[in-house]
Amino acid sequence: MAISVSASAARHISNFLSKRGKGIGIRLGVRTSGCSGMAYKLEFVDEIADGDIEFDSNGVKVITDAKSLAYIDGTELDFVREGLNEGFKFNNPNVKNECGCGESFNV
């Protein structure tokens, strides 16, 4: 079981944490939402909670919970530039379908 971040994503996360002035990493999870059933949630983490699962990848801590891990195990978080757009991309091997807008998925 693992979640990883690409080198590009790690640089952006580290820069965000540095500018923010605090935080130990990011939390990657899922929530019920959208037309396909689930959506990713990504937020800063200031402290580890009981039951959190921690991964270190490219010098960045990625924290998740057991419920989310069942849906995102094996996911790589990447940071990509496509034309004028840039942002995080979730490379999740568990996804069976995604909605047309790319905001939600199901496994």
CSV table of C-alpha atoms in Angstrom, one decimal, residues 26-105:
chain,number,residue,atom,x,y,z
A,26,ILE,CA,-0.5,17.2,2.5
A,27,ARG,CA,-3.6,15.1,3.1
A,28,LEU,CA,-4.9,13.2,0.1
A,29,GLY,CA,-8.4,11.7,0.6
A,30,VAL,CA,-11.7,11.2,-1.1
A,31,ARG,CA,-15.2,12.4,-0.5
A,32,THR,CA,-18.6,11.5,-1.9
A,33,SER,CA,-19.3,14.0,-4.7
A,34,GLY,CA,-19.9,14.5,-8.4
A,35,CYS,CA,-21.8,12.6,-11.0
A,36,SER,CA,-19.4,9.6,-10.8
A,37,GLY,CA,-19.5,9.2,-7.0
A,38,MET,CA,-16.2,10.3,-5.5
A,39,ALA,CA,-13.9,13.3,-5.7
A,40,TYR,CA,-10.3,13.8,-4.4
A,41,LYS,CA,-9.6,16.2,-1.6
A,42,LEU,CA,-6.2,17.7,-1.1
A,43,GLU,CA,-5.3,19.9,1.9
A,44,PHE,CA,-2.4,21.0,4.0
A,45,VAL,CA,-1.6,19.0,7.2
A,46,ASP,CA,-0.3,20.7,10.3
A,47,GLU,CA,-0.4,17.7,12.6
A,48,ILE,CA,-0.9,14.0,12.3
A,49,ALA,CA,-4.2,12.7,13.8
A,50,ASP,CA,-4.8,9.3,15.3
A,51,GLY,CA,-5.5,6.7,12.6
A,52,ASP,CA,-3.7,8.7,9.9
A,53,ILE,CA,-1.5,6.7,7.5
A,54,GLU,CA,1.7,8.4,6.5
A,55,PHE,CA,3.8,8.0,3.3
A,56,ASP,CA,7.1,9.8,2.4
A,57,SER,CA,7.7,10.4,-1.3
A,58,ASN,CA,10.3,12.6,-2.9
A,59,GLY,CA,10.8,14.4,0.4
A,60,VAL,CA,7.1,15.1,1.0
A,61,LYS,CA,4.8,13.6,3.6
A,62,VAL,CA,1.5,12.4,2.2
A,63,ILE,CA,-1.1,11.7,4.9
A,64,THR,CA,-4.4,9.8,4.3
A,65,ASP,CA,-7.0,7.8,6.3
A,66,ALA,CA,-7.8,4.1,6.0
A,67,LYS,CA,-11.1,4.7,4.4
A,68,SER,CA,-9.6,6.9,1.6
A,69,LEU,CA,-6.7,4.5,1.1
A,70,ALA,CA,-9.0,1.8,0.0
A,71,TYR,CA,-9.8,4.0,-3.1
A,72,ILE,CA,-6.5,5.7,-3.7
A,73,ASP,CA,-3.9,3.0,-2.9
A,74,GLY,CA,-1.2,3.1,-5.6
A,75,THR,CA,-2.0,6.6,-6.7
A,76,GLU,CA,0.7,9.0,-7.9
A,77,LEU,CA,0.1,12.7,-7.4
A,78,ASP,CA,1.7,14.6,-10.3
A,79,PHE,CA,1.9,18.3,-11.2
A,80,VAL,CA,1.5,18.9,-14.9
A,81,ARG,CA,1.4,21.8,-17.4
A,82,GLU,CA,-0.9,21.4,-20.4
A,83,GLY,CA,-0.9,24.4,-22.6
A,84,LEU,CA,-1.8,27.4,-20.4
A,85,ASN,CA,-3.2,25.2,-17.7
A,86,GLU,CA,-1.3,23.7,-14.8
A,87,GLY,CA,-2.3,21.7,-11.8
A,88,PHE,CA,-2.3,18.5,-9.9
A,89,LYS,CA,-3.1,15.2,-11.7
A,90,PHE,CA,-4.2,12.1,-9.9
A,91,ASN,CA,-2.8,8.9,-11.5
A,92,ASN,CA,-5.0,6.4,-9.8
A,93,PRO,CA,-4.8,2.8,-11.0
A,94,ASN,CA,-8.1,1.9,-9.2
A,95,VAL,CA,-10.3,4.3,-11.3
A,96,LYS,CA,-12.8,2.5,-13.5
A,97,ASN,CA,-14.8,5.5,-14.8
A,98,GLU,CA,-14.5,9.3,-14.6
A,99,CYS,CA,-17.1,11.9,-15.3
A,100,GLY,CA,-16.7,14.1,-18.4
A,101,CYS,CA,-15.5,17.1,-16.5
A,102,GLY,CA,-12.8,15.1,-14.7
A,103,GLU,CA,-14.0,16.2,-11.2
A,104,SER,CA,-15.2,12.8,-10.0
A,105,PHE,CA,-14.6,9.1,-10.4
